[in-house]
């Protein structure tokens, strides 16, 4: 070992650090340029995206002049923005317009103190809306320097914290949101660490006494829970209450197994967990690995309802889900392989190659659910009608339903094979390669 060969020359470390710093900034700039394009618009003309956003947290502000809530929120956001900038926060906002024409965009942007995506760049606007699931405006999505999402709920967080005390408003982790203690049946505290140590699966059950679907599902879930526990499975449940009063919470919690724990009504953790798991309606059942916090099933209500004996615990969603029970189809882009008119032999043959393909998609973390329609039960006929696929065919049919993208969908032509499905999904992900069709509203 020759120490002389490893000795640094004066200034060598500083030069290396500077080069690494520049590479990091170039990487950050590249991410934002890829997302927004090379140029943004300011009140004084075009600016380079990389230079304008370098080292900053960025708020994508989806808004439009024709939208009354937008016109109400924009001046409030402008005041908050100016205050944050004056306080030295590294923060920029980019207006992503949903205005109907360039004149309306220009008039509205003239009132705003930040940057904008050029109105002519409609393709980028549409991709951003789709990527961040913007289903209504105004919407403010906060990104880090690499273009990664910090929070999609920027509108709420800036109004709750206009001084930027918690800037850049990074949401709490699961463990931070759960806190240190939960409430048991007797009103005593139990530590979260103790609960997780004795559990394999942790269920967060978002529910409320005033909700009729909740009151229908709760006794069924309780019965299945008891069967799972009796079989020796280590399942623990945390009731996350949306009850309006403590009396309603206590009454409802009293109907549940005494081994369940709870986050009572009015506890701020309910809101944090609801945001973390994007709870938009109740009842909702989220299943987690109790040791790692990894999501096993983001909405297991349907799986539990279909398996009252708990035979399929912990209800890991299959790679290919059944379109007759299309859990998640309203929230996530969904690949639909229509086999409802095919022979049992054809259906079995398709599943041979579709299952490993769907497992690849799932393992890669793609935001895409793979459904197969093996019968005409449930909503399958309605999905077929929505996708304008006609009557069930003896040959497999392929379509992609993207309800989060304002009801968009895509249809594949030709034989449905593994190679065809791969190419179809790749073209969808690339954007602009497939003909986008629109569901009737």
Coordinates of C-alpha atoms in Angstrom, one line a residue:
X1 CA 0.0 0.0 0.0
X2 CA 1.6 3.3 -1.2
X3 CA 0.5 6.3 0.8
X4 CA 2.1 8.6 -1.7
X5 CA -0.2 7.4 -4.5
X6 CA -3.3 8.3 -2.5
X7 CA -2.1 11.7 -1.2
X8 CA -4.2 14.7 -2.4
X9 CA -2.6 17.7 -4.0
X10 CA -3.6 21.1 -2.5
X11 CA -7.1 22.1 -3.5
X12 CA -7.8 18.7 -5.1
X13 CA -10.6 17.9 -2.6
X14 CA -12.2 21.3 -3.0
X15 CA -12.1 20.9 -6.8
X16 CA -13.7 17.5 -6.5
X17 CA -16.4 18.8 -4.2
X18 CA -17.2 21.6 -6.5
X19 CA -17.4 19.3 -9.5
X20 CA -19.8 17.0 -7.5
X21 CA -21.9 20.0 -6.5
X22 CA -22.2 21.1 -10.1
X23 CA -23.1 17.6 -11.2
X24 CA -25.8 17.5 -8.5
X25 CA -27.3 20.8 -9.7
X26 CA -27.2 19.7 -13.3
X27 CA -29.1 16.5 -12.3
X28 CA -31.7 18.6 -10.5
X29 CA -32.0 21.0 -13.4
X30 CA -32.4 18.1 -15.8
X31 CA -35.3 16.7 -13.8
X32 CA -37.1 20.0 -13.9
X33 CA -36.4 20.5 -17.6
X34 CA -37.8 17.1 -18.3
X35 CA -40.9 17.9 -16.4
X36 CA -41.6 21.4 -17.5
X37 CA -39.5 22.0 -20.7
X38 CA -36.4 24.2 -21.2
X39 CA -38.2 27.5 -20.9
X40 CA -40.6 29.1 -18.5
X41 CA -42.4 32.4 -18.7
X42 CA -41.9 35.3 -16.4
X43 CA -43.4 38.8 -16.3
X44 CA -40.3 39.9 -18.1
X45 CA -40.1 37.2 -20.8
X46 CA -38.8 33.7 -21.0
X47 CA -36.3 32.3 -18.5
X48 CA -34.3 29.1 -18.5
X49 CA -36.0 26.4 -16.4
X50 CA -32.9 25.0 -14.9
X51 CA -31.6 28.4 -13.8
X52 CA -34.9 29.7 -12.5
X53 CA -35.6 26.6 -10.4
X54 CA -32.1 25.5 -9.3
X55 CA -32.0 24.6 -5.7
X56 CA -35.6 25.4 -5.1
X57 CA -38.7 23.7 -3.9
X58 CA -41.4 24.2 -6.6
X59 CA -45.1 24.6 -6.4
X60 CA -47.0 23.6 -9.5
X61 CA -50.1 25.8 -9.4
X62 CA -53.0 24.3 -11.5
X63 CA -55.5 27.1 -12.0
X64 CA -57.6 29.1 -14.4
X65 CA -59.2 32.5 -14.7
X66 CA -62.7 31.1 -15.4
X67 CA -62.6 29.2 -12.1
X68 CA -64.1 31.2 -9.2
X69 CA -62.4 29.2 -6.4
X70 CA -59.1 29.8 -8.3
X71 CA -59.7 33.6 -8.4
X72 CA -60.4 33.5 -4.7
X73 CA -57.3 31.5 -3.8
X74 CA -54.7 33.1 -6.1
X75 CA -54.4 36.5 -4.3
X76 CA -54.0 34.6 -1.0
X77 CA -51.3 32.4 -2.5
X78 CA -49.6 35.4 -3.9
X79 CA -49.3 37.0 -0.4
X80 CA -48.0 33.8 1.1
X81 CA -45.5 33.4 -1.8
X82 CA -44.2 36.9 -1.3
X83 CA -43.8 36.4 2.4
X84 CA -41.9 33.1 2.0
X85 CA -39.6 34.7 -0.6
X86 CA -39.0 37.7 1.7
X87 CA -38.2 35.3 4.5
X88 CA -35.5 33.7 2.3
X89 CA -37.2 30.5 1.6
X90 CA -35.9 28.7 -1.6
X91 CA -39.4 28.5 -3.2
X92 CA -40.8 29.1 -6.6
X93 CA -44.3 28.6 -8.1
X94 CA -45.0 27.7 -11.7
X95 CA -48.5 28.5 -12.9
X96 CA -50.0 25.6 -15.0
X97 CA -52.9 27.1 -16.8
X98 CA -56.3 25.5 -17.6
X99 CA -57.5 28.7 -19.3
X100 CA -59.4 28.3 -22.5
X101 CA -57.2 30.6 -24.7
X102 CA -54.0 32.5 -24.6
X103 CA -55.7 35.9 -24.0
X104 CA -57.4 34.6 -20.8
X105 CA -54.1 33.1 -19.7
X106 CA -52.2 36.3 -20.3
X107 CA -54.8 38.4 -18.4
X108 CA -54.7 36.0 -15.4
X109 CA -50.9 35.5 -15.4
X110 CA -50.5 39.3 -15.3
X111 CA -52.0 39.2 -11.8
X112 CA -49.4 36.6 -10.6
X113 CA -45.9 37.2 -9.1
X114 CA -44.4 33.9 -10.1
X115 CA -43.4 31.9 -13.2
X116 CA -45.7 30.0 -15.7
X117 CA -45.6 27.1 -18.1
X118 CA -46.0 28.7 -21.5
X119 CA -49.6 28.5 -22.6
X120 CA -48.6 27.0 -25.9
X121 CA -47.1 24.0 -24.2
X122 CA -50.4 22.2 -23.9
X123 CA -48.8 18.7 -24.1
X124 CA -46.7 19.4 -21.0
X125 CA -49.8 20.8 -19.2
X126 CA -51.8 17.6 -20.0
X127 CA -48.9 15.4 -18.9
X128 CA -48.5 17.2 -15.6
X129 CA -52.3 17.1 -14.9
X130 CA -52.2 13.3 -15.6
X131 CA -49.0 12.7 -13.7
X132 CA -50.2 14.4 -10.5
X133 CA -53.8 13.3 -10.8
X134 CA -55.2 16.8 -10.9
X135 CA -59.0 16.3 -11.0
X136 CA -60.0 19.7 -9.9
X137 CA -58.6 23.2 -9.6
X138 CA -57.1 25.1 -7.9
X139 CA -54.5 22.6 -7.0
X140 CA -51.0 23.1 -5.7
X141 CA -48.4 20.3 -5.9
X142 CA -45.1 20.8 -4.0
X143 CA -42.0 19.2 -5.5
X144 CA -38.5 19.0 -4.3
X145 CA -35.4 20.0 -6.4
X146 CA -35.4 16.6 -8.2
X147 CA -39.0 17.0 -9.2
X148 CA -40.2 14.4 -6.7
X149 CA -43.5 15.0 -5.0
X150 CA -43.4 16.4 -1.4
X151 CA -47.2 16.8 -1.2
X152 CA -50.1 17.0 -3.5
X153 CA -52.1 18.9 -0.9
X154 CA -50.2 22.1 -1.2
X155 CA -53.3 24.3 -1.1
X156 CA -54.1 23.1 2.4
X157 CA -50.6 23.2 3.8
X158 CA -49.8 26.7 2.7
X159 CA -53.1 28.0 4.1
X160 CA -52.5 26.2 7.4
X161 CA -48.9 27.4 7.6
X162 CA -48.7 30.8 5.7
X163 CA -45.5 31.8 7.5
X164 CA -43.7 28.7 6.2
X165 CA -42.8 27.4 9.7
X166 CA -42.9 23.8 8.4
X167 CA -41.6 24.6 4.9
X168 CA -41.3 22.6 2.6
X169 CA -44.2 20.9 4.2
X170 CA -43.0 17.3 4.0
X171 CA -45.8 15.0 5.2
X172 CA -45.2 12.9 8.2
X173 CA -44.1 9.3 7.8
X174 CA -46.4 6.5 8.8
X175 CA -44.8 6.2 12.2
X176 CA -44.8 9.9 12.8
X177 CA -48.5 10.1 11.8
X178 CA -49.4 7.1 14.1
X179 CA -47.7 8.7 17.0
X180 CA -46.4 6.9 20.1
X181 CA -49.6 5.8 21.7
X182 CA -53.1 4.5 20.8
X183 CA -56.3 4.2 22.8
X184 CA -57.5 0.8 23.9
X185 CA -61.1 -0.4 24.7
X186 CA -60.7 0.7 28.4
X187 CA -59.5 4.2 27.4
X188 CA -55.9 3.3 28.4
X189 CA -52.9 4.1 26.2
X190 CA -50.9 1.4 24.4
X191 CA -47.6 2.1 22.8
X192 CA -47.4 1.7 19.0
X193 CA -44.0 0.0 19.2
X194 CA -45.5 -2.7 21.5
X195 CA -48.4 -3.2 19.1
X196 CA -46.1 -3.6 16.1
X197 CA -43.8 -6.0 17.9
X198 CA -46.6 -8.4 18.6
X199 CA -48.2 -8.1 15.1
X200 CA -47.5 -9.2 11.6
X201 CA -50.2 -7.2 9.9
X202 CA -51.5 -3.8 11.0
X203 CA -54.9 -2.7 9.7
X204 CA -56.0 0.9 9.7
X205 CA -59.8 1.0 9.6
X206 CA -61.1 4.4 8.5
X207 CA -64.8 4.4 9.5
X208 CA -67.6 6.3 11.4
X209 CA -70.8 5.5 13.1
X210 CA -72.8 8.0 11.0
X211 CA -71.8 6.3 7.7
X212 CA -74.3 3.6 6.6
X213 CA -71.8 1.6 4.5
X214 CA -69.5 1.6 7.5
X215 CA -72.2 0.2 9.7
X216 CA -72.8 -2.5 7.1
X217 CA -69.2 -3.5 6.7
X218 CA -68.0 -3.2 10.4
X219 CA -69.8 -6.3 11.8
X220 CA -68.6 -8.4 8.8
X221 CA -65.0 -7.2 9.3
X222 CA -65.2 -7.9 13.0
X223 CA -66.4 -11.5 12.4
X224 CA -63.6 -12.1 9.8
X225 CA -61.0 -10.6 12.2
X226 CA -62.1 -13.0 15.0
X227 CA -61.7 -16.0 12.6
X228 CA -58.3 -14.8 11.5
X229 CA -57.1 -14.3 15.0
X230 CA -58.5 -17.7 16.0
X231 CA -56.4 -19.3 13.3
X232 CA -53.3 -17.9 15.0
X233 CA -52.7 -15.0 12.6
X234 CA -51.1 -11.9 14.1
X235 CA -53.5 -9.2 12.8
X236 CA -54.0 -6.0 14.7
X237 CA -56.6 -3.3 13.9
X238 CA -56.5 0.4 14.6
X239 CA -59.9 2.1 14.2
X240 CA -59.3 5.6 12.8
X241 CA -62.5 7.5 13.7
X242 CA -64.3 10.0 11.6
X243 CA -67.1 10.3 14.2
X244 CA -68.4 13.8 14.9
X245 CA -68.5 13.6 18.6
X246 CA -66.6 11.6 21.3
X247 CA -69.9 10.1 22.4
X248 CA -70.5 8.7 18.9
X249 CA -66.9 7.4 18.8
X250 CA -67.2 5.7 22.2
X251 CA -70.5 4.0 21.2
X252 CA -69.2 2.8 17.8
X253 CA -65.8 1.7 19.3
X254 CA -67.8 -0.3 21.9
X255 CA -69.2 -2.4 19.1
X256 CA -65.8 -3.5 18.0
X257 CA -63.5 -6.3 19.3
X258 CA -61.9 -5.3 22.6
X259 CA -58.5 -6.1 21.3
X260 CA -58.8 -3.3 18.7
X261 CA -57.1 0.1 19.3
X262 CA -58.2 3.5 18.2
X263 CA -57.4 7.0 17.2
X264 CA -60.4 8.9 18.6
X265 CA -62.5 11.5 16.9
X266 CA -61.0 15.0 16.7
X267 CA -57.4 13.6 16.8
X268 CA -55.2 15.4 14.2
X269 CA -53.6 12.0 13.4
X270 CA -56.8 11.1 11.6
X271 CA -56.2 13.9 9.1
X272 CA -52.5 13.0 8.6
X273 CA -53.2 9.4 8.0
X274 CA -56.1 10.2 5.7
X275 CA -53.8 12.3 3.6
X276 CA -51.0 9.8 3.7
X277 CA -53.2 7.0 2.3
X278 CA -55.4 9.3 0.2
X279 CA -58.6 8.4 1.9
X280 CA -61.4 10.0 0.0
X281 CA -64.3 8.0 1.3
X282 CA -65.2 5.6 4.1
X283 CA -65.2 2.8 5.0
X284 CA -61.6 2.2 3.9
X285 CA -59.3 -0.5 5.1
X286 CA -55.5 -0.2 4.7
X287 CA -53.3 -3.2 5.5
X288 CA -49.7 -2.7 6.4
X289 CA -46.7 -4.8 7.3
X290 CA -46.5 -4.2 11.0
X291 CA -42.7 -4.3 11.0
X292 CA -41.8 -2.2 8.0
X293 CA -45.0 -0.1 7.4
X294 CA -45.0 -1.3 3.8
X295 CA -48.5 -1.3 2.2
X296 CA -49.9 -4.8 1.7
X297 CA -53.3 -3.6 0.4
X298 CA -54.3 0.0 0.1
X299 CA -58.0 -0.7 0.2
X300 CA -58.8 -4.2 1.4
X301 CA -62.5 -3.7 2.0
X302 CA -63.5 -5.6 -1.1
X303 CA -61.1 -8.5 -0.5
X304 CA -62.3 -8.9 3.1
X305 CA -65.9 -8.8 2.0
X306 CA -65.3 -11.5 -0.6
X307 CA -63.4 -13.7 1.9
X308 CA -65.5 -13.8 5.2
X309 CA -63.5 -16.8 6.5
X310 CA -60.2 -15.1 6.1
X311 CA -58.7 -17.9 4.0
X312 CA -56.8 -15.4 1.8
X313 CA -55.3 -13.4 4.7
X314 CA -53.4 -11.0 4.5
X315 CA -55.3 -10.3 1.3
X316 CA -52.4 -9.4 -0.9
X317 CA -53.9 -8.1 -4.2
X318 CA -53.3 -10.6 -7.0
X319 CA -51.2 -9.4 -9.9
X320 CA -54.2 -9.8 -12.2
X321 CA -57.3 -8.6 -10.5
X322 CA -60.9 -9.6 -11.3
X323 CA -62.8 -6.9 -13.2
X324 CA -66.0 -8.1 -11.6
X325 CA -64.7 -6.5 -8.4
X326 CA -62.7 -3.6 -9.8
X327 CA -61.2 -2.2 -6.6
X328 CA -59.1 0.9 -7.4
X329 CA -60.3 1.4 -11.0
X330 CA -61.5 4.9 -10.2
X331 CA -58.2 6.0 -8.7
X332 CA -55.5 4.3 -10.8
X333 CA -55.0 3.8 -14.5
X334 CA -56.3 0.3 -15.3
X335 CA -55.3 -2.2 -18.0
X336 CA -58.4 -4.2 -18.9
X337 CA -58.0 -7.5 -20.6
X338 CA -61.5 -8.6 -21.7
X339 CA -62.0 -12.3 -21.8
X340 CA -65.7 -12.5 -20.9
X341 CA -66.6 -13.9 -24.4
X342 CA -63.7 -16.3 -24.6
X343 CA -63.7 -20.1 -24.0
X344 CA -62.3 -21.4 -20.7
X345 CA -59.3 -22.7 -22.7
X346 CA -58.6 -19.3 -24.2
X347 CA -58.9 -17.6 -20.8
X348 CA -56.5 -20.0 -19.2
X349 CA -54.0 -19.6 -22.0
X350 CA -54.0 -15.8 -21.6
X351 CA -53.6 -16.0 -17.8
X352 CA -50.5 -18.1 -18.3
X353 CA -48.6 -15.1 -19.8
X354 CA -50.6 -12.3 -18.4
X355 CA -49.9 -13.2 -14.7
X356 CA -46.1 -13.0 -14.9
X357 CA -46.4 -9.8 -17.0
X358 CA -48.7 -8.2 -14.4
X359 CA -46.2 -9.3 -11.6
X360 CA -43.4 -7.5 -13.5
X361 CA -45.5 -4.3 -13.7
X362 CA -46.3 -4.6 -10.0
X363 CA -42.7 -5.3 -9.0
X364 CA -41.5 -2.3 -10.9
X365 CA -43.9 -0.1 -8.9
X366 CA -45.8 1.1 -12.0
X367 CA -49.0 2.9 -11.2
X368 CA -51.1 0.6 -13.2
X369 CA -53.7 -2.1 -12.2
X370 CA -54.1 -5.1 -14.4
X371 CA -57.7 -6.4 -14.6
X372 CA -59.0 -9.5 -16.4
X373 CA -62.7 -9.9 -17.2
X374 CA -63.3 -13.7 -16.9
X375 CA -67.1 -13.4 -16.8
X376 CA -69.9 -10.9 -17.4
X377 CA -70.5 -10.5 -13.7
X378 CA -70.6 -7.2 -11.7
X379 CA -69.6 -4.1 -13.6
X380 CA -68.0 -5.9 -16.5
X381 CA -70.8 -5.1 -18.9
X382 CA -70.7 -1.4 -17.9
X383 CA -66.9 -1.3 -18.4
X384 CA -67.3 -2.8 -21.8
X385 CA -70.0 -0.2 -22.7
X386 CA -67.8 2.6 -21.4
X387 CA -64.9 1.4 -23.5
X388 CA -67.1 1.1 -26.6
X389 CA -65.9 -2.5 -27.1
X390 CA -69.2 -3.9 -28.3
X391 CA -70.5 -7.3 -27.5
X392 CA -68.2 -9.9 -25.8
X393 CA -65.9 -11.4 -28.4
X394 CA -64.5 -14.9 -28.7
X395 CA -61.1 -13.3 -29.0
X396 CA -59.4 -11.3 -26.2
X397 CA -59.8 -7.5 -26.3
X398 CA -57.5 -4.9 -24.7
X399 CA -58.1 -1.4 -23.4
X400 CA -56.7 1.0 -20.8
X401 CA -59.1 3.0 -18.7
X402 CA -57.6 6.1 -17.1
X403 CA -60.4 7.6 -15.1
X404 CA -58.0 9.9 -13.1
X405 CA -57.1 11.6 -16.4
X406 CA -60.5 13.1 -16.6
X407 CA -62.0 9.9 -17.9
X408 CA -59.6 9.1 -20.7
X409 CA -59.2 5.7 -22.3
X410 CA -57.3 3.9 -25.0
X411 CA -58.1 0.9 -27.2
X412 CA -55.7 -1.6 -28.7
X413 CA -56.1 -3.1 -32.1
X414 CA -55.1 -6.6 -33.3
X415 CA -54.3 -9.8 -31.5
X416 CA -53.9 -9.6 -27.7
X417 CA -50.5 -11.3 -26.9
X418 CA -47.8 -10.7 -24.3
X419 CA -45.8 -8.7 -26.8
X420 CA -48.8 -6.6 -27.8
X421 CA -49.6 -5.8 -24.2
X422 CA -46.0 -4.8 -23.4
X423 CA -46.0 -2.5 -26.5
X424 CA -49.4 -1.0 -25.6
X425 CA -48.3 -0.2 -22.0
X426 CA -45.0 1.2 -23.1
X427 CA -46.7 3.5 -25.6
X428 CA -49.2 4.7 -22.9
X429 CA -46.3 5.4 -20.5
X430 CA -44.4 7.4 -23.2
X431 CA -47.4 9.6 -23.8
X432 CA -48.7 10.9 -27.1
X433 CA -48.2 7.5 -28.9
X434 CA -51.8 6.3 -28.5
X435 CA -55.1 7.9 -29.5
X436 CA -56.8 9.2 -26.3
X437 CA -60.5 8.7 -26.2
X438 CA -62.9 10.3 -23.8
X439 CA -65.6 8.7 -21.7
X440 CA -69.0 10.3 -22.0
X441 CA -69.8 12.6 -19.1

